[in-house]
Coordinates of N, CA and C in Angstrom, one line a residue:
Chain A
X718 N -53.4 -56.3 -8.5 CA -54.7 -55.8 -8.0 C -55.5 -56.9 -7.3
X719 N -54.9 -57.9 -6.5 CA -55.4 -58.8 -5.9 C -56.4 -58.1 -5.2
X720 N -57.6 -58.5 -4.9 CA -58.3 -58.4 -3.8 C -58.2 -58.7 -2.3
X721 N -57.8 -60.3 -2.3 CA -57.7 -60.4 -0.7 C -56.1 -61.1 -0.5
X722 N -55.2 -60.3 0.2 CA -53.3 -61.4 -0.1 C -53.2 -61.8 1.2
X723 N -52.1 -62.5 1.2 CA -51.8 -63.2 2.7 C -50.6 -63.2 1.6
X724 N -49.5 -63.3 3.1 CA -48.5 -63.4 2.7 C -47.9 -63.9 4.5
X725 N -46.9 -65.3 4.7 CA -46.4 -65.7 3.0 C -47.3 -66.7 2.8
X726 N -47.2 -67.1 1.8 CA -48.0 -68.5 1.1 C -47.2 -69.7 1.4
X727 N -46.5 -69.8 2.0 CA -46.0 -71.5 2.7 C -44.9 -70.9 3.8
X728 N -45.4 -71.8 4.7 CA -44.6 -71.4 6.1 C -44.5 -72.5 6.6
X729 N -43.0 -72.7 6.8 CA -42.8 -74.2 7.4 C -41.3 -73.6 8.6
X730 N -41.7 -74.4 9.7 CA -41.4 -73.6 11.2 C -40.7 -74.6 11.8
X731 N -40.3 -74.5 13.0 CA -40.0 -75.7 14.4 C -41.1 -75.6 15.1
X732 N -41.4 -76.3 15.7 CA -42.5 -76.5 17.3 C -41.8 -75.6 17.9
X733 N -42.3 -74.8 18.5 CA -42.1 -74.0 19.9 C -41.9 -72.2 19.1
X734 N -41.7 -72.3 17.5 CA -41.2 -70.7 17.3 C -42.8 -69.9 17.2
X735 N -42.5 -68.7 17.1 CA -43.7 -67.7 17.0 C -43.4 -67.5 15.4
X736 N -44.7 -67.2 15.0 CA -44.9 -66.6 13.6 C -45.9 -65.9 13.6
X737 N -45.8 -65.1 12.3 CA -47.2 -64.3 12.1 C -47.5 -64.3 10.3
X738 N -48.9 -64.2 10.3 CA -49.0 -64.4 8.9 C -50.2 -63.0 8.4
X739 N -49.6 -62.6 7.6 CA -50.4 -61.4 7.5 C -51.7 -61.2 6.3
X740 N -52.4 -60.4 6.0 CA -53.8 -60.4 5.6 C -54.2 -58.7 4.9
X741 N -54.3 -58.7 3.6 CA -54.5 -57.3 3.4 C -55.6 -57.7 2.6
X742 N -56.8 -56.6 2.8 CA -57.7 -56.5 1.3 C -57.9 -55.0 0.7
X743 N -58.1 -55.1 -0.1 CA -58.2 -53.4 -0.8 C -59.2 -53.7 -1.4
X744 N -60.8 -54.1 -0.9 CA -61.6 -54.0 -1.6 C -62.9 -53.2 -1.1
X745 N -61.8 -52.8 0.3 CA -62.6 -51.2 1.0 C -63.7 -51.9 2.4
X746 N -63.5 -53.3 2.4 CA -64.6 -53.9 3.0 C -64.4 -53.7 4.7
X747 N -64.8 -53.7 5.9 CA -65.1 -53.4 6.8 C -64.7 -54.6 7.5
X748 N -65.2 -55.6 7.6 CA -65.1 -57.1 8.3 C -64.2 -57.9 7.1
X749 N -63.5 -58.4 8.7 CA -62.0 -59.3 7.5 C -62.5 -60.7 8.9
X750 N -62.1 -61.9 8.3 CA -61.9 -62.9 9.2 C -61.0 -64.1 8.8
X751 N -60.5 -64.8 9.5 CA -59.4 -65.8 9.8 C -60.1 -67.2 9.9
X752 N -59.6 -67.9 8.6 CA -60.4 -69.3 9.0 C -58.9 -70.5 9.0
X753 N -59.3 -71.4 9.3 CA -58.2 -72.7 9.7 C -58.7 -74.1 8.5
X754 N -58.0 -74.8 7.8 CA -58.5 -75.3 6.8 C -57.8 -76.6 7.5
X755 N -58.1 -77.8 8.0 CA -57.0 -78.4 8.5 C -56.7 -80.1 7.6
X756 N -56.3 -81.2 7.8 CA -56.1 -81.8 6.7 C -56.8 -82.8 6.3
X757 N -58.1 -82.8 6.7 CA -59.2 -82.9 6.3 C -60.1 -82.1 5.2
X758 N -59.6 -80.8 4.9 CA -59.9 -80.2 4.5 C -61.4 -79.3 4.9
X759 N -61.5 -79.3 6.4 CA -62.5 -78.8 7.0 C -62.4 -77.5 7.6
X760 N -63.2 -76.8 7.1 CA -63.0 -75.2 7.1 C -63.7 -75.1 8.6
X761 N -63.0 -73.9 9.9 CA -63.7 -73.3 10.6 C -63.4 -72.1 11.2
X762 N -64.1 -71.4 11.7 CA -63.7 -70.1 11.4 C -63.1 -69.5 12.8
X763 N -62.4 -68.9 12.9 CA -61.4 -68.8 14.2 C -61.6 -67.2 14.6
X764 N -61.4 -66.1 13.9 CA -61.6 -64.8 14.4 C -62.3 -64.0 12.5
X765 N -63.2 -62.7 13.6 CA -63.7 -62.1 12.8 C -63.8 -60.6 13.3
X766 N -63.3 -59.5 12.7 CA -63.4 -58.2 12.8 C -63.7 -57.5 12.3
X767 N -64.6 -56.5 13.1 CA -65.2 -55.8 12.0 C -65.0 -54.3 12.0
X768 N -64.5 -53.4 11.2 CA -63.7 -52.1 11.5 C -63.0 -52.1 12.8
X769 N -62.0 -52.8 13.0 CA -61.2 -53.6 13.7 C -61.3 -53.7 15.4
X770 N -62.5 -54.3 15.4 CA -63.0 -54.6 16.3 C -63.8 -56.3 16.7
X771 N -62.9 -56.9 17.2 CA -63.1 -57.9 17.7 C -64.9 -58.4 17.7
X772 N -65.4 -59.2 16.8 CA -66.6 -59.7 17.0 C -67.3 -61.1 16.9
X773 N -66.0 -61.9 16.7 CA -66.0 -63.2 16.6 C -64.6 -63.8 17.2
X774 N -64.7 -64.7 18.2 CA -63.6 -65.1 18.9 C -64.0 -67.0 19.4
X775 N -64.1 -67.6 17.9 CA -64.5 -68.8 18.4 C -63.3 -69.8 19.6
X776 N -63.4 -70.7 20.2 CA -62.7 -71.5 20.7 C -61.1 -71.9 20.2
X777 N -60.2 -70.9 20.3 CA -58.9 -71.0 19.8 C -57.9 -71.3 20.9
X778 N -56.9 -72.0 21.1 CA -55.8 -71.8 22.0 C -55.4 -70.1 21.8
X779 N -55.1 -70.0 23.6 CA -54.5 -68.0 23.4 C -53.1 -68.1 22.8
X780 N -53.1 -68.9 22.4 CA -51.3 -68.7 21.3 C -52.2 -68.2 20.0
X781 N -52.9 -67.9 19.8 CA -53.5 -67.3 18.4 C -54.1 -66.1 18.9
X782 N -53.0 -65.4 18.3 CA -53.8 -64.0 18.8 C -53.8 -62.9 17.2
X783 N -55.3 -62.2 17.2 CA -55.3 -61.8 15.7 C -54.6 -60.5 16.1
X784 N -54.7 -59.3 15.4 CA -53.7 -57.9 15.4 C -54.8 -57.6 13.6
X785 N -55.7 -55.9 14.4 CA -56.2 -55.3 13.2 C -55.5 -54.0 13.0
X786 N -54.3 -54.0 12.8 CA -54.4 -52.3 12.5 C -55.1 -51.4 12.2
X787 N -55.5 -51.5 11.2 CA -56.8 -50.8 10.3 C -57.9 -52.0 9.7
X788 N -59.0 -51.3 9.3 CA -59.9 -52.0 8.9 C -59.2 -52.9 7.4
X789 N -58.6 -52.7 6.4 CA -57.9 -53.0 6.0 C -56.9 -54.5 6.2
X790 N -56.4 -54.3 7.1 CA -55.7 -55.7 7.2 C -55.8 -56.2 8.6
X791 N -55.8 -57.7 8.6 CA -55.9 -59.0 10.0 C -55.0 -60.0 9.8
X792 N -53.6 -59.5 10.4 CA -52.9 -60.2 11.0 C -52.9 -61.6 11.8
X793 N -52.3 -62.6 11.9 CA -52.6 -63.6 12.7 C -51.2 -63.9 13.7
X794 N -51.3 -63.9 15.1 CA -50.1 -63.9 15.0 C -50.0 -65.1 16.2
X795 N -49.3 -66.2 15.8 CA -48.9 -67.6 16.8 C -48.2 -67.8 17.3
X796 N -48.4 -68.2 18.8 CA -47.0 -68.0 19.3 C -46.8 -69.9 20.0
X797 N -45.3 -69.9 20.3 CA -45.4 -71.5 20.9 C -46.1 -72.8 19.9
X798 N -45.3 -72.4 18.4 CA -46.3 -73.3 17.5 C -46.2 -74.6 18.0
X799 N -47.3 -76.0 17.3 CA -47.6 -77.1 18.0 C -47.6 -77.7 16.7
X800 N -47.1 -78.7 16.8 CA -48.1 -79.7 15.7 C -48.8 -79.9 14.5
X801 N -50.0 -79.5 15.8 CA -51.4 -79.6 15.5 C -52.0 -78.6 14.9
X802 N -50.7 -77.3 15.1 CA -51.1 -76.1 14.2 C -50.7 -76.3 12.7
X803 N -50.5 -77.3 12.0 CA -50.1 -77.3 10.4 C -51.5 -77.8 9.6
X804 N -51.5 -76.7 9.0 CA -53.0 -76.2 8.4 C -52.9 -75.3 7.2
X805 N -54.0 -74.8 6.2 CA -54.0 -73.5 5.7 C -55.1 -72.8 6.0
X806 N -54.3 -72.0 6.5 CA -55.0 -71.0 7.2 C -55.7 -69.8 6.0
X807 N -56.9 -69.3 6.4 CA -57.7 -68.2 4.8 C -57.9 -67.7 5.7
X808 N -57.8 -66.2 5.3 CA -58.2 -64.4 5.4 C -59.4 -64.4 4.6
X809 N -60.3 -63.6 5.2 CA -61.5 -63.8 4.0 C -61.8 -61.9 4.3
X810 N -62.8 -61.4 3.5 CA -63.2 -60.4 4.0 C -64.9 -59.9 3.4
X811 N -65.6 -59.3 3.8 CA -66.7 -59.0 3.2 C -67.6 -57.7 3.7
X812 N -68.2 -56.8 2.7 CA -68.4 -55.7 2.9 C -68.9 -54.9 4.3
X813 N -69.4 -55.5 5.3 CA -69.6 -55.1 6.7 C -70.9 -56.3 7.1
X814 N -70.9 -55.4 8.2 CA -72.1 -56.3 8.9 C -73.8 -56.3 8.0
X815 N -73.8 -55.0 7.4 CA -74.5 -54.4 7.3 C -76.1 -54.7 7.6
X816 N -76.1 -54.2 8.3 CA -77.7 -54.0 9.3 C -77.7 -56.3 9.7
X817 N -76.9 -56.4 9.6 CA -77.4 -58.5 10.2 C -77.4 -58.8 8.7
X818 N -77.4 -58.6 7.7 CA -77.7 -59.0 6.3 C -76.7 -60.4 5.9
X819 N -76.4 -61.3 5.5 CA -75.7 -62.1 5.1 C -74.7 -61.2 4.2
X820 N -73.3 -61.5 3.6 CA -72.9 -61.1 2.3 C -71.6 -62.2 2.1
X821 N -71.4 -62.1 1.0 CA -70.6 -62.6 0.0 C -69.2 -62.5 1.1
X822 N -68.6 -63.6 1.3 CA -66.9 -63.1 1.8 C -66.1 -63.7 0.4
X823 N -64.9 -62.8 0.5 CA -64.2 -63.3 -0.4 C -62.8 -64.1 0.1
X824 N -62.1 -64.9 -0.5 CA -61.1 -65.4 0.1 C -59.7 -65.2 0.0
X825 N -58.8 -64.8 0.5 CA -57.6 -65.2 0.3 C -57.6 -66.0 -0.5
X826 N -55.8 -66.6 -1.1 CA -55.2 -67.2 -1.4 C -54.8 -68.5 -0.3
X827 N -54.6 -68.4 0.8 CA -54.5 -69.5 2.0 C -52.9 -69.4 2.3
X828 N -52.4 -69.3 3.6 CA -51.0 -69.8 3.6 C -51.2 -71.1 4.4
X829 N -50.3 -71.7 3.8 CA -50.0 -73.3 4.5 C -48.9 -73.2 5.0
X830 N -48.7 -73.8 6.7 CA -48.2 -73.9 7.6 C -47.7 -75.0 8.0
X831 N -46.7 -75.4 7.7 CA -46.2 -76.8 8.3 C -45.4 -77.0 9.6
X832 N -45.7 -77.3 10.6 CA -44.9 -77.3 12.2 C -43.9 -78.3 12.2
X833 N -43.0 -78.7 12.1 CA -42.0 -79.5 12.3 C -41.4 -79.4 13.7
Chain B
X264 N -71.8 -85.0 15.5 CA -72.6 -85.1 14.1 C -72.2 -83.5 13.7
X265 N -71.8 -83.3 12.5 CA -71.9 -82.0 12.0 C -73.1 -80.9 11.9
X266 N -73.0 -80.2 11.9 CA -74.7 -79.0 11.5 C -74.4 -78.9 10.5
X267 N -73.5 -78.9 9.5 CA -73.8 -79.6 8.0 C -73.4 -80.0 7.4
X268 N -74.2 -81.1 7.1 CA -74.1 -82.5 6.1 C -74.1 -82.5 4.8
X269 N -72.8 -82.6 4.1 CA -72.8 -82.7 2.5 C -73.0 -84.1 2.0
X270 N -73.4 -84.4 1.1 CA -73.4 -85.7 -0.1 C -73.6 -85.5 -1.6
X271 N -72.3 -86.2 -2.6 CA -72.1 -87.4 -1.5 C -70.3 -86.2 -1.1
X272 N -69.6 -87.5 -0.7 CA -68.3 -87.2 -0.1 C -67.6 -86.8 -1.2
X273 N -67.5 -87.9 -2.1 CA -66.7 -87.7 -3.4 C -68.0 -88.1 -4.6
X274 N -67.4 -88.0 -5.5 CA -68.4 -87.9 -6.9 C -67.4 -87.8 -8.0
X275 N -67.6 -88.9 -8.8 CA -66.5 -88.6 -10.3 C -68.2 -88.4 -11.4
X276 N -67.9 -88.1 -12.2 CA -68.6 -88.0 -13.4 C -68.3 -88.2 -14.6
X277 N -68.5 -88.0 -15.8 CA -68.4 -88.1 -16.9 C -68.4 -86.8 -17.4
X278 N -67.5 -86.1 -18.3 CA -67.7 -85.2 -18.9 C -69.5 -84.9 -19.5
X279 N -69.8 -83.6 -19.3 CA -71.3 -83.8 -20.1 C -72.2 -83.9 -19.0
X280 N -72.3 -85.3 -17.9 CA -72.9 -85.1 -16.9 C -73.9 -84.1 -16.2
X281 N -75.3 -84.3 -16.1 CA -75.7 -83.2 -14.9 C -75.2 -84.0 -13.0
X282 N -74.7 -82.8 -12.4 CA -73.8 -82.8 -11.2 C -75.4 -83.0 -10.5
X283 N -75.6 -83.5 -9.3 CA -76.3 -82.4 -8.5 C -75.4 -83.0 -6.9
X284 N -75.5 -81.8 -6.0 CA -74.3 -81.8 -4.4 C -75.3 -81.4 -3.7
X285 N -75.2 -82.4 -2.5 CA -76.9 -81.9 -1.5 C -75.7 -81.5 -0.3
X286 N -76.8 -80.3 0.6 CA -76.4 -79.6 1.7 C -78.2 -79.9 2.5
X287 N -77.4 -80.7 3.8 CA -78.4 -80.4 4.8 C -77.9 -79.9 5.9
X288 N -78.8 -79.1 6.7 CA -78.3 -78.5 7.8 C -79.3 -78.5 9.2
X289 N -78.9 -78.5 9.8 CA -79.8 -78.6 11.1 C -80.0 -77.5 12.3
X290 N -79.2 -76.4 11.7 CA -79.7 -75.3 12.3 C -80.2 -74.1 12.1
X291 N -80.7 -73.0 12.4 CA -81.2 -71.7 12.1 C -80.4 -71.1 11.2
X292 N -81.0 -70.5 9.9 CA -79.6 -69.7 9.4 C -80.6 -68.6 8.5
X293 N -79.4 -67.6 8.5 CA -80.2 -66.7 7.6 C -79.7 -66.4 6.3
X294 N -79.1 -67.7 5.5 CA -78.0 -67.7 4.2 C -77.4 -68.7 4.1
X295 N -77.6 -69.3 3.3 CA -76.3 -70.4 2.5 C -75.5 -70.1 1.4
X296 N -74.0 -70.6 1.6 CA -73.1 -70.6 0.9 C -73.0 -71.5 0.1
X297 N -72.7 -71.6 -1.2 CA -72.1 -72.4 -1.8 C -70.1 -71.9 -2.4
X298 N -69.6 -72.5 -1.9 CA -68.1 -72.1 -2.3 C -67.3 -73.2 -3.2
X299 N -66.6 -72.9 -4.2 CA -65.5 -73.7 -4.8 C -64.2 -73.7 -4.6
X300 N -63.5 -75.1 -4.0 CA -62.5 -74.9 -3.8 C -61.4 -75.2 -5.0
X301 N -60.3 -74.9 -5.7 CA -59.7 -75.3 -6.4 C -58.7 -76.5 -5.9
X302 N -57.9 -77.4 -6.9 CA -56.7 -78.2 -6.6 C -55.9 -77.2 -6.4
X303 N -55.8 -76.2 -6.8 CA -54.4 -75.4 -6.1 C -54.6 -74.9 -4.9
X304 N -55.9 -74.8 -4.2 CA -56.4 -74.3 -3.1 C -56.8 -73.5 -2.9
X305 N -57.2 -72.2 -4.0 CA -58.0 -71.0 -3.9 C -59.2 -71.3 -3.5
X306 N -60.3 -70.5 -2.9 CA -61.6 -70.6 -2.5 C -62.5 -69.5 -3.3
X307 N -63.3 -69.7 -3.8 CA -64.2 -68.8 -4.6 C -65.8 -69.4 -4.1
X308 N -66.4 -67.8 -4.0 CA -67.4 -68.3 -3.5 C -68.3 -68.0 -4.8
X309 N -69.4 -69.1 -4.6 CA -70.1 -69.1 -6.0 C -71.8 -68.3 -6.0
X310 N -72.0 -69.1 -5.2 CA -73.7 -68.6 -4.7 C -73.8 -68.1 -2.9
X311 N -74.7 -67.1 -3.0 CA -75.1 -66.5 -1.5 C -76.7 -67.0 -2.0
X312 N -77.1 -67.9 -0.9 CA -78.4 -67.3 -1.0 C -79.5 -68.2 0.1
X313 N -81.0 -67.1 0.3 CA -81.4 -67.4 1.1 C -82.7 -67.9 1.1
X314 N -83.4 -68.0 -0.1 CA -84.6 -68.7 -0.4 C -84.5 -69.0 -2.0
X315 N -85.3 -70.3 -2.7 CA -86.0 -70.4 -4.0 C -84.3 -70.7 -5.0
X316 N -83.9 -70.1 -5.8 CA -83.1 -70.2 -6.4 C -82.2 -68.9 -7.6
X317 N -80.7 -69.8 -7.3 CA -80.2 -69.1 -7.9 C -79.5 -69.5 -9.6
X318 N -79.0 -68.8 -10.5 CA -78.0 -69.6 -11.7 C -77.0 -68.5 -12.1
X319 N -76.1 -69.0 -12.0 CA -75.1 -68.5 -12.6 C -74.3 -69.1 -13.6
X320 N -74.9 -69.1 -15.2 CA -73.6 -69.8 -16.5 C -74.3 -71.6 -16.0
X321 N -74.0 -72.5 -15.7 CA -74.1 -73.8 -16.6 C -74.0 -73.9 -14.6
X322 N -74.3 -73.4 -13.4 CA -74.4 -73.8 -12.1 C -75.7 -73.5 -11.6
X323 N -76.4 -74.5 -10.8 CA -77.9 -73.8 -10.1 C -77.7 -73.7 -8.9
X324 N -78.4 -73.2 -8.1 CA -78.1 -73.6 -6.6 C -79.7 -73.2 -6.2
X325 N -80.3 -74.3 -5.5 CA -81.9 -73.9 -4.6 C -81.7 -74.4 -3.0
X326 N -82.3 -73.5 -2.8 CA -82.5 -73.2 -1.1 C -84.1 -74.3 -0.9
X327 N -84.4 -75.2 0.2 CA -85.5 -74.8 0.7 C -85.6 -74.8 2.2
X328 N -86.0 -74.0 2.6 CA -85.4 -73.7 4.2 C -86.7 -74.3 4.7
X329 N -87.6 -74.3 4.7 CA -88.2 -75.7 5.8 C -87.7 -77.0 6.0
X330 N -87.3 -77.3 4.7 CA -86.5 -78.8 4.8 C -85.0 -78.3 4.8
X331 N -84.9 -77.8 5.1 CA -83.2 -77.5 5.7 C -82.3 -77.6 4.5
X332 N -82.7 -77.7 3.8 CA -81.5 -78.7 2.5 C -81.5 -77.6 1.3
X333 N -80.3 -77.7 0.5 CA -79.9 -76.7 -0.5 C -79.5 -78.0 -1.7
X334 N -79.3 -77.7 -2.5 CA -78.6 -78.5 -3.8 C -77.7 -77.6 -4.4
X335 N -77.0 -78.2 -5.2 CA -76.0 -77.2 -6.2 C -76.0 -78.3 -7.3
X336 N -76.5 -77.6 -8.5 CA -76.3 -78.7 -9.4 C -75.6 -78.0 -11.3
X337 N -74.7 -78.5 -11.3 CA -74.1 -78.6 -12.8 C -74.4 -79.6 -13.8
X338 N -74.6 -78.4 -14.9 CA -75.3 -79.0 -16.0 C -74.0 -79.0 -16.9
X339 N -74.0 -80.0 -17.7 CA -72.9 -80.0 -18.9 C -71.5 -79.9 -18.3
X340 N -71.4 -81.0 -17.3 CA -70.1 -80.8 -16.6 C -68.7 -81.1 -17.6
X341 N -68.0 -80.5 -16.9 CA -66.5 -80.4 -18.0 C -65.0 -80.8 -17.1
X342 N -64.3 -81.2 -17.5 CA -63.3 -81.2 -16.6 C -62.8 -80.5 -15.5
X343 N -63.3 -79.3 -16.3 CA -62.4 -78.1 -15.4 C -63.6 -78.0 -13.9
X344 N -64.4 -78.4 -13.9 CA -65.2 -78.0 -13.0 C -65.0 -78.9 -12.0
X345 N -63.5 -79.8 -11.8 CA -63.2 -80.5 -11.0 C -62.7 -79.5 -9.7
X346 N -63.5 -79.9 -8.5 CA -62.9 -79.2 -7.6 C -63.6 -79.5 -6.0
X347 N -63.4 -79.0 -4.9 CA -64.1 -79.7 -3.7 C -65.2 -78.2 -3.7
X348 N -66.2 -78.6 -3.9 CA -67.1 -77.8 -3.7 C -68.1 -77.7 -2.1
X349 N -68.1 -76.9 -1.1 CA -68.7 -76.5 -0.3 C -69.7 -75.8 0.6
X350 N -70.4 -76.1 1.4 CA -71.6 -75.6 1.6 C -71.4 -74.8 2.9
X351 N -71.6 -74.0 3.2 CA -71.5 -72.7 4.5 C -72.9 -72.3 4.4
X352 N -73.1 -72.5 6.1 CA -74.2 -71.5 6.5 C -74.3 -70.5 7.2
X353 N -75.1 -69.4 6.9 CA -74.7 -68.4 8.4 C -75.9 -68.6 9.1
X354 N -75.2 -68.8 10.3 CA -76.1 -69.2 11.8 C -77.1 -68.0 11.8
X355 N -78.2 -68.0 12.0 CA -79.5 -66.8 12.7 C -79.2 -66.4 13.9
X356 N -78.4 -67.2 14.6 CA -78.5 -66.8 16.5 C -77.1 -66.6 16.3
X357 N -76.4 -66.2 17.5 CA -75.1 -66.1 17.5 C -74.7 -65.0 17.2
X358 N -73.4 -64.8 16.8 CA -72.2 -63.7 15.8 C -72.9 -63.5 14.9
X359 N -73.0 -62.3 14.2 CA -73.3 -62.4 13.2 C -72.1 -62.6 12.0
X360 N -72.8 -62.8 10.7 CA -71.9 -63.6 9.3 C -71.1 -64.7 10.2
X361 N -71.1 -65.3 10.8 CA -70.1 -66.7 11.0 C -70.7 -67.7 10.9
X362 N -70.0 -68.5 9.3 CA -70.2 -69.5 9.0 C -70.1 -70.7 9.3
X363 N -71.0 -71.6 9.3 CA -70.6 -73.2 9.6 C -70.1 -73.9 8.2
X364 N -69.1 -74.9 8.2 CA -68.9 -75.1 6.5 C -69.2 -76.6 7.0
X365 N -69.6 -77.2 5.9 CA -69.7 -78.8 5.9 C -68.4 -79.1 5.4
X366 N -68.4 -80.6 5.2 CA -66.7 -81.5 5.0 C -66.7 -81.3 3.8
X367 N -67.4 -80.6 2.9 CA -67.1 -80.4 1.0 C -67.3 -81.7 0.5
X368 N -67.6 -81.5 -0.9 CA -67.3 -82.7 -1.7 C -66.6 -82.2 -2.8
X369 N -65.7 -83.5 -2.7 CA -65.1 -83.5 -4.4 C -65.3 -84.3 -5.2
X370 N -65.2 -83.2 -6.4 CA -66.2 -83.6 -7.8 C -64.8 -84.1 -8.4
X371 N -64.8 -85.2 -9.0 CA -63.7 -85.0 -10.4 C -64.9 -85.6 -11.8
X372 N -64.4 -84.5 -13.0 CA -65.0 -85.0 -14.3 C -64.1 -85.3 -15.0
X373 N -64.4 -86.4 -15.2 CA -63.5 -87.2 -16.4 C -63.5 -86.6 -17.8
X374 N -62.8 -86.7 -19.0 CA -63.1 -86.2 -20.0 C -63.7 -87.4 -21.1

């Protein structure tokens, strides 16, 4: 009965392959988003959807491209990985926009990505 | 320079210990986060909030938004409450809900 999953939880790749890392919540919530945790341990936030519609699209290389099927789950999916992409990456989600209101997001578990 | 500034960076304590973790920020927001991060790396968020103060169990957290700065402070710290603790704000202008997070600090309590 997890609330927010990512799967998988460790991903370790070559430079140049595509991957995707996926994102489900069942806590009914409306807005899911995609943060990058890097080894620094400095959180920023990379895409945000809200009933799967694109509303946050901070400064990413276009090899990061998110995928909403449903309000439900946000996909991430990388293509031409780099380096610089080995991170843990968090799915978060939180009940909607509702009217500009602040709310609570919750977090994933994080998958960690190693580029070799 | 970041839009927000945690101190300190690191922090050990003493079992028992009152914590206190400053957040300043320098831009418009309409909510601060306080989040906990685990050594295994889960993220739990602890406090939302946007004016005066909050407590949850043996954690405080106070807002004062003219002076830009939040606190988070633990009373009767314990081991387990070892963790990088975090401050997120949500911008007023902009996207809405997108957070700024500061660099966290990590607490360790000694026993």
């Amino acid at each position: 009965d997890t609330a927010v999953s990512q799967t998988p939880k460790y991903l370790v790749t070559q430079m140049g392959n595509d991957k995707s890392i996926k994102c489900e919540q069942n806590l009914g919530h409306d807005t899911m988003y995609w943060y990058k945790q890097d080894s620094k341990k400095f959180l920023k936030i990379m895409f945000s959807y809200n009933n799967k519609e694109l509303i946050i699209n901070e400064t990413v290389p276009n090899r990061f491209s998110p995928k909403s099927p449903d309000k439900a789950h946000l996909n991430l999916h990388i293509n031409s990985l780099e380096l610089g992409d080995s991170a843990v990456y968090f799915c978060a989600s939180s009940l909607g926009l509702a009217g500009g209101l602040a709310e609570t997001q919750y977090f994933g578990p994080g998958t960690r990505l190693l580029v070799l | 320079k970041n839009e927000v500034e945690q101190s300190p960076q690191n922090l050990t304590a003493q079992e028992g210990e009152f914590i206190t973790i400053n957040c300043s920020y320098s831009v418009g927001i309409s909510a601060l986060h306080w989040l906990q991060q685990h050594p295994g790396g889960g993220i739990v968020s602890l406090f939302m909030l946007s004016s005066g103060k909050k407590k949850h169990g043996r954690l405080i957290a106070t807002i004062n938004i003219q002076e830009k700065h939040s606190s988070l402070h633990i009373t009767a710290s314990h081991p387990r409450d070892s963790a990088v603790y975090i401050c997120a704000v949500r911008s007023s202008g902009g996207a809405t809900n997108k957070l700024i997070f500061g660099t966290g600090t990590l607490l360790a309590v000694q026993p």
